[in-house]
Short mmCIF file of C-alpha atoms in Angstrom, two decimals:
data_model
loop_
_atom_site.label_atom_id
_atom_site.label_comp_id
_atom_site.label_asym_id
_atom_site.label_seq_id
_atom_site.Cartn_x
_atom_site.Cartn_y
_atom_site.Cartn_z
CA MET A 1212 -8.67 25.96 -8.80
CA GLU A 1213 -10.12 25.18 -5.35
CA TYR A 1214 -10.92 21.61 -6.48
CA LEU A 1215 -7.33 21.16 -7.63
CA ILE A 1216 -5.99 22.38 -4.27
CA ALA A 1217 -8.49 20.21 -2.38
CA ALA A 1218 -7.57 17.06 -4.35
CA TYR A 1219 -3.81 17.50 -3.97
CA THR A 1220 -4.19 18.38 -0.27
CA VAL A 1221 -6.20 15.20 0.37
CA ILE A 1222 -3.76 12.99 -1.59
CA ILE A 1223 -0.58 14.49 -0.06
CA LEU A 1224 -1.93 14.65 3.51
CA GLY A 1225 -3.31 11.11 3.13
CA LEU A 1226 0.07 9.78 2.05
CA ILE A 1227 2.02 11.75 4.69
CA GLY A 1228 -0.44 10.61 7.38
CA TYR A 1229 -0.06 6.97 6.38
CA ILE A 1230 3.75 7.23 6.25
CA ALA A 1231 3.80 8.91 9.69
CA TRP A 1232 1.59 6.11 11.06
CA LEU A 1233 3.94 3.48 9.57
CA LEU A 1234 7.05 5.12 11.05
CA ARG A 1235 5.37 5.50 14.45
CA GLN A 1236 4.43 1.80 14.43
CA LYS A 1237 8.02 0.89 13.54
CA LEU A 1238 9.43 3.04 16.33
CA LEU A 1239 7.03 1.66 18.97
CA LEU A 1240 7.71 -1.94 17.91
CA ARG A 1241 11.48 -1.42 18.06
CA ARG A 1242 11.13 -0.06 21.61
CA GLU A 1243 8.86 -2.96 22.61
CA LEU A 1244 11.26 -5.47 21.08
CA ALA A 1245 14.25 -3.93 22.89
CA VAL A 1246 12.40 -4.27 26.23
CA LEU A 1247 11.37 -7.86 25.46
CA GLU A 1248 14.91 -8.83 24.47
CA VAL A 1249 16.32 -7.40 27.71
CA GLN A 1250 13.65 -9.35 29.64
CA ARG A 1251 14.50 -12.53 27.72
CA LYS A 1252 18.24 -12.10 28.42
CA SER A 1253 17.65 -11.49 32.14
CA GLU A 1254 15.52 -14.70 32.26
CA ARG A 1255 18.33 -16.69 30.65
CA THR A 1256 21.10 -15.30 32.88
CA PRO A 1257 21.50 -17.71 35.84
CA PRO A 1258 21.35 -16.18 39.33
CA PRO A 1259 24.77 -15.60 40.98
CA VAL A 1260 26.03 -18.66 42.83
CA PRO A 1261 26.68 -17.90 46.54
CA PHE A 1262 30.13 -18.90 47.84
CA MET B 1071 -2.54 -27.74 -2.53
CA ALA B 1072 -0.42 -29.09 0.23
CA LEU B 1073 0.09 -26.71 3.08
CA ARG B 1074 2.89 -27.07 5.53
CA SER B 1075 1.62 -26.43 9.02
CA GLN B 1076 4.20 -24.14 10.48
CA SER B 1077 4.25 -21.16 12.74
CA LEU B 1078 3.71 -17.86 10.98
CA THR B 1079 6.36 -16.12 13.01
CA THR B 1080 10.03 -15.53 12.34
CA ALA B 1081 12.31 -18.48 12.89
CA PRO B 1082 13.60 -18.69 16.48
CA GLY B 1083 16.82 -16.86 17.08
CA VAL B 1084 16.37 -14.50 14.14
CA THR B 1085 16.52 -10.98 15.45
CA GLU B 1086 15.64 -7.77 13.70
CA ARG B 1087 18.87 -5.83 13.44
CA ARG B 1088 18.70 -2.09 13.16
CA PRO B 1089 21.16 -0.89 10.51
CA SER B 1090 23.79 1.48 11.84
CA PRO B 1091 23.85 4.85 10.04
CA GLY B 1092 27.20 4.07 8.39
CA SER B 1093 26.32 0.53 7.23
CA SER B 1094 25.56 -0.22 3.58
CA ARG B 1095 21.94 -1.11 4.51
CA GLY B 1096 21.57 2.18 6.42
CA VAL B 1097 22.95 4.16 3.47
CA GLY B 1098 20.70 2.20 1.10
CA ASP B 1099 17.65 3.05 3.23
CA TRP B 1100 18.49 6.76 3.19
CA LEU B 1101 19.19 6.66 -0.55
CA PHE B 1102 15.87 4.92 -1.24
CA THR B 1103 14.04 7.48 0.92
CA GLY B 1104 15.86 10.36 -0.82
CA VAL B 1105 15.15 9.09 -4.35
CA THR B 1106 11.47 8.50 -3.47
CA THR B 1107 11.07 12.01 -2.00
CA ALA B 1108 12.85 13.63 -4.96
CA LEU B 1109 10.70 11.74 -7.49
CA MET B 1110 7.50 12.71 -5.67
CA LEU B 1111 8.54 16.39 -5.55
CA VAL B 1112 9.43 16.39 -9.28
CA ALA B 1113 6.09 14.71 -10.08
CA LEU B 1114 4.25 17.32 -8.00
CA TRP B 1115 6.05 20.18 -9.74
CA MET B 1116 5.34 18.72 -13.20
CA ALA B 1117 1.68 18.08 -12.39
CA LEU B 1118 0.98 21.49 -10.87
CA ILE B 1119 3.29 23.81 -12.83
CA TRP B 1120 5.15 22.26 -15.79
CA ALA B 1121 2.30 20.50 -17.62
CA PRO B 1122 0.09 22.78 -19.75
CA THR B 1123 -3.43 23.61 -18.63
CA GLU B 1124 -5.98 21.57 -20.55
CA ALA B 1125 -8.22 23.71 -22.78
CA VAL B 1126 -11.63 22.22 -21.91
CA GLN B 1127 -11.36 21.07 -18.28
CA GLY B 1128 -8.95 23.76 -17.06
CA ALA B 1129 -7.11 23.42 -13.72
CA PRO B 1130 -9.09 20.41 -12.37
CA GLN B 1131 -7.60 18.28 -15.19
CA ARG B 1132 -4.28 18.41 -13.28
CA ILE B 1133 -5.89 16.16 -10.63
CA VAL B 1134 -5.74 13.37 -13.22
CA TYR B 1135 -1.91 13.09 -13.03
CA PHE B 1136 -1.97 11.95 -9.39
CA HIS B 1137 -5.31 10.18 -9.83
CA VAL B 1138 -3.84 7.91 -12.53
CA GLY B 1139 -0.68 7.32 -10.45
CA THR B 1140 -2.63 6.33 -7.33
CA ALA B 1141 -5.00 4.11 -9.34
CA TRP B 1142 -2.05 2.30 -10.97
CA VAL B 1143 -0.44 1.65 -7.57
CA ALA B 1144 -3.76 0.37 -6.15
CA PHE B 1145 -3.92 -2.17 -9.03
CA LEU B 1146 -0.25 -3.07 -8.57
CA ALA B 1147 -0.70 -3.54 -4.81
CA PHE B 1148 -3.62 -5.93 -5.33
CA PHE B 1149 -1.66 -7.78 -8.02
CA VAL B 1150 1.13 -8.27 -5.48
CA VAL B 1151 -1.48 -9.50 -2.95
CA CYS B 1152 -2.72 -12.03 -5.53
CA VAL B 1153 0.77 -13.31 -6.44
CA ALA B 1154 1.90 -13.47 -2.79
CA SER B 1155 -1.33 -15.30 -1.85
CA VAL B 1156 -0.77 -17.89 -4.60
CA MET B 1157 2.82 -18.34 -3.43
CA PHE B 1158 1.67 -18.70 0.17
CA LEU B 1159 -0.85 -21.40 -0.75
CA ILE B 1160 1.80 -23.29 -2.76
CA ARG B 1161 4.79 -22.91 -0.42
CA GLY B 1162 3.18 -22.14 2.95
CA THR B 1163 6.06 -19.84 3.91
CA PRO B 1164 5.16 -16.92 6.22
CA VAL B 1165 7.09 -14.37 4.19
CA TRP B 1166 4.49 -14.55 1.37
CA ASP B 1167 1.67 -14.00 3.84
CA ARG B 1168 3.54 -10.99 5.20
CA VAL B 1169 3.95 -9.56 1.66
CA ALA B 1170 0.22 -10.09 0.94
CA ARG B 1171 -1.04 -8.43 4.12
CA SER B 1172 1.40 -5.51 3.76
CA SER B 1173 0.49 -4.89 0.13
CA ALA B 1174 -3.26 -5.15 0.84
CA GLU B 1175 -3.11 -2.38 3.44
CA ILE B 1176 -1.19 -0.09 1.08
CA GLY B 1177 -3.64 -0.95 -1.72
CA VAL B 1178 -6.57 0.09 0.46
CA VAL B 1179 -4.88 3.43 1.27
CA TYR B 1180 -4.33 4.12 -2.45
CA THR B 1181 -7.84 3.02 -3.45
CA THR B 1182 -9.25 5.40 -0.81
CA LEU B 1183 -7.19 8.24 -2.34
CA VAL B 1184 -8.36 7.25 -5.85
CA LEU B 1185 -12.01 7.39 -4.77
CA ILE B 1186 -11.65 10.74 -2.94
CA GLY B 1187 -9.44 12.33 -5.65
CA GLY B 1188 -11.83 11.11 -8.35
CA ALA B 1189 -14.85 12.55 -6.53
CA ILE B 1190 -13.12 15.95 -6.22
CA TRP B 1191 -12.34 15.86 -9.96
CA GLY B 1192 -15.92 14.76 -10.75
CA LYS B 1193 -17.61 17.71 -9.02
CA PRO B 1194 -16.38 20.49 -11.38
CA ILE B 1195 -16.29 18.27 -14.50
CA TRP B 1196 -19.47 16.17 -14.14
CA GLY B 1197 -21.30 18.46 -11.69
CA THR B 1198 -21.56 15.68 -9.11
CA TRP B 1199 -19.27 14.13 -6.49
CA TRP B 1200 -20.45 10.60 -7.25
CA SER B 1201 -22.24 8.71 -9.99
CA TRP B 1202 -23.08 4.99 -10.09
CA ASP B 1203 -20.97 4.73 -13.20
CA PRO B 1204 -19.39 1.30 -14.00
CA ARG B 1205 -15.81 2.48 -13.32
CA LEU B 1206 -16.70 4.17 -10.03
CA THR B 1207 -18.94 1.34 -8.86
CA THR B 1208 -16.41 -1.42 -9.62
CA THR B 1209 -13.66 0.63 -7.90
CA LEU B 1210 -15.87 0.99 -4.82
CA ILE B 1211 -16.47 -2.80 -4.89
CA LEU B 1212 -12.66 -3.28 -5.08
CA TRP B 1213 -12.26 -1.08 -1.99
CA PHE B 1214 -14.90 -3.10 -0.12
CA ILE B 1215 -13.24 -6.41 -1.12
CA TYR B 1216 -9.90 -5.40 0.38
CA ILE B 1217 -11.50 -3.75 3.44
CA GLY B 1218 -13.15 -7.19 3.90
CA TYR B 1219 -9.72 -8.82 3.43
CA LEU B 1220 -8.24 -6.67 6.22
CA MET B 1221 -11.28 -7.32 8.47
CA LEU B 1222 -10.90 -11.06 7.92
CA ARG B 1223 -7.26 -10.80 8.95
CA ALA B 1224 -8.26 -8.89 12.07
CA TYR B 1225 -10.99 -11.28 13.24
CA VAL B 1226 -9.79 -14.84 12.49
CA GLY B 1227 -7.85 -15.96 15.55
CA ASN B 1228 -5.79 -18.92 14.32
CA ASP B 1229 -2.62 -17.81 12.48
CA ASN B 1230 -2.59 -20.51 9.79
CA GLN B 1231 -6.34 -20.40 9.19
CA ARG B 1232 -6.26 -16.60 8.94
CA ALA B 1233 -3.43 -16.68 6.40
CA ARG B 1234 -5.15 -19.35 4.26
CA PHE B 1235 -8.58 -17.64 4.28
CA ALA B 1236 -6.97 -14.29 3.48
CA ALA B 1237 -4.96 -15.83 0.62
CA VAL B 1238 -8.18 -17.14 -0.98
CA VAL B 1239 -9.86 -13.71 -0.67
CA GLY B 1240 -6.68 -12.05 -2.00
CA ILE B 1241 -6.76 -14.23 -5.12
CA VAL B 1242 -10.52 -14.09 -5.76
CA GLY B 1243 -10.64 -10.34 -5.02
CA PHE B 1244 -8.11 -9.61 -7.75
CA VAL B 1245 -10.71 -10.65 -10.37
CA ASP B 1246 -12.25 -7.19 -9.88
CA VAL B 1247 -9.07 -5.37 -11.02
CA PRO B 1248 -9.37 -6.17 -14.77
CA ILE B 1249 -13.13 -5.50 -14.48
CA VAL B 1250 -12.35 -1.99 -13.13
CA TYR B 1251 -9.80 -1.39 -15.90
CA TYR B 1252 -11.99 -2.53 -18.80
CA SER B 1253 -15.28 -1.23 -17.37
CA VAL B 1254 -15.02 1.96 -19.49
CA GLU B 1255 -14.85 -0.18 -22.64
CA TRP B 1256 -17.35 -2.90 -21.70
CA TRP B 1257 -20.14 -0.59 -20.52
CA ARG B 1258 -21.30 2.91 -21.31
CA SER B 1259 -19.42 5.08 -18.86
CA LEU B 1260 -19.04 8.73 -17.91
CA HIS B 1261 -15.45 8.06 -16.93
CA PRO B 1262 -12.80 9.05 -19.51
CA VAL B 1263 -11.16 6.22 -21.46
CA GLN B 1264 -7.39 5.52 -21.34
CA SER B 1265 -6.46 8.76 -23.17
CA ILE B 1266 -2.68 8.30 -22.67
CA VAL B 1267 -2.74 4.78 -24.14
CA ARG B 1268 -4.74 6.07 -27.10
CA GLY B 1269 -2.41 9.05 -27.69
CA GLN B 1270 -5.08 11.69 -27.04
CA THR B 1271 -2.85 13.96 -24.92
CA THR B 1272 0.08 16.31 -25.55
CA TRP B 1273 3.61 14.98 -24.95
CA GLU B 1274 4.00 17.12 -21.79
CA MET B 1275 0.84 15.58 -20.35
CA THR B 1276 2.00 12.09 -21.29
CA VAL B 1277 5.46 12.62 -19.72
CA THR B 1278 3.89 14.06 -16.54
CA THR B 1279 1.47 11.12 -16.21
CA ILE B 1280 4.26 8.58 -16.78
CA LEU B 1281 6.62 10.28 -14.29
CA ALA B 1282 3.86 10.58 -11.65
CA THR B 1283 3.10 6.87 -12.14
CA ILE B 1284 6.80 5.97 -11.74
CA ALA B 1285 7.05 8.18 -8.62
CA PHE B 1286 3.99 6.50 -7.06
CA THR B 1287 5.36 3.06 -7.93
CA VAL B 1288 8.67 3.86 -6.18
CA LEU B 1289 6.72 5.25 -3.21
CA TYR B 1290 4.71 1.99 -3.10
CA ALA B 1291 7.96 -0.02 -3.02
CA TRP B 1292 9.25 2.20 -0.19
CA MET B 1293 6.00 1.80 1.78
CA LEU B 1294 5.99 -1.97 1.22
CA ARG B 1295 9.56 -2.16 2.54
CA GLN B 1296 8.58 -0.19 5.67
CA LYS B 1297 5.47 -2.31 6.18
CA LEU B 1298 7.41 -5.57 5.78
CA GLN B 1299 9.93 -4.40 8.38
CA ILE B 1300 7.02 -3.61 10.73
CA GLU B 1301 5.44 -7.04 10.18
CA ARG B 1302 8.79 -8.75 10.87
CA LEU B 1303 9.20 -6.73 14.08
CA ARG B 1304 5.60 -7.57 15.09
CA ASP B 1305 6.14 -11.29 14.52
CA ARG B 1306 9.39 -11.18 16.49
CA ALA B 1307 7.70 -9.29 19.37
CA ALA B 1308 4.85 -11.86 19.40
CA GLN B 1309 7.45 -14.61 19.63
CA LEU B 1310 9.23 -12.95 22.56
CA GLN B 1311 6.01 -12.16 24.48
CA PRO B 1312 5.84 -14.31 27.61
CA ALA B 1313 3.11 -16.96 27.31
CA GLU B 1314 -0.06 -16.31 29.34
CA GLY B 1315 0.23 -17.57 32.88
CA GLN B 1316 4.02 -17.48 32.81
CA GLU B 1317 4.27 -13.94 34.13
#
């Protein structure tokens, strides 16, 4: 029975760990992309013209 | 094969849009996640509780349900790598390279689980964690091939060169998959033969194995979708990064 528990624990934790790592990567990349897009927009916006 | 030299990043101006919770894509994502989770839970319940205990092997035989499912997905993932690599070499479009690298990573995760799960099953049944049996050895070689594939992707600097080298390894590496599958028939092996295919199991065992395999296949599709979204975001971020010296 202990081998059965060990095998299913390894498989389930392995899959959950990989999924968590994927979702974390996705979240971090979305944040990074949001920052980069704001930077890109601010670069494109021309400075205010003085009167 | 003619290769178009083009950037391996997303086309300029294409932005990754996050689906709003109410949009059809957002609902589809949640539905896909829900169906995948439900299938995995049903497969787990069938494997651990519903299926009858095998008379000779006892409880450790239940490991086989998830072992077969993970092994099938590992083969499927490497098949997808092979097809995507062929398509990349023919068309030269970055999307095929993205599919290949995403599927290879998932394939390595599943092959690792196959090797560990198999070793845990082997200890009570064979009396040893590992044997240099044809099936086990060829599976270990498969794992090394795709670890090598991922290492190649990590160390070759030029985008186009990396994608082309990886595509060749992805195609050649797939040759090991049929060798793994038929190894139990071609050589004398400790590993059990395809008992489901040969009708050597009860119907409950067959149904559980098939459902676990379907559940793992759906989970693979879900993971591939997540990984492809990540690769698209990564390519977009690389495109938006200010060039060195411009900061």
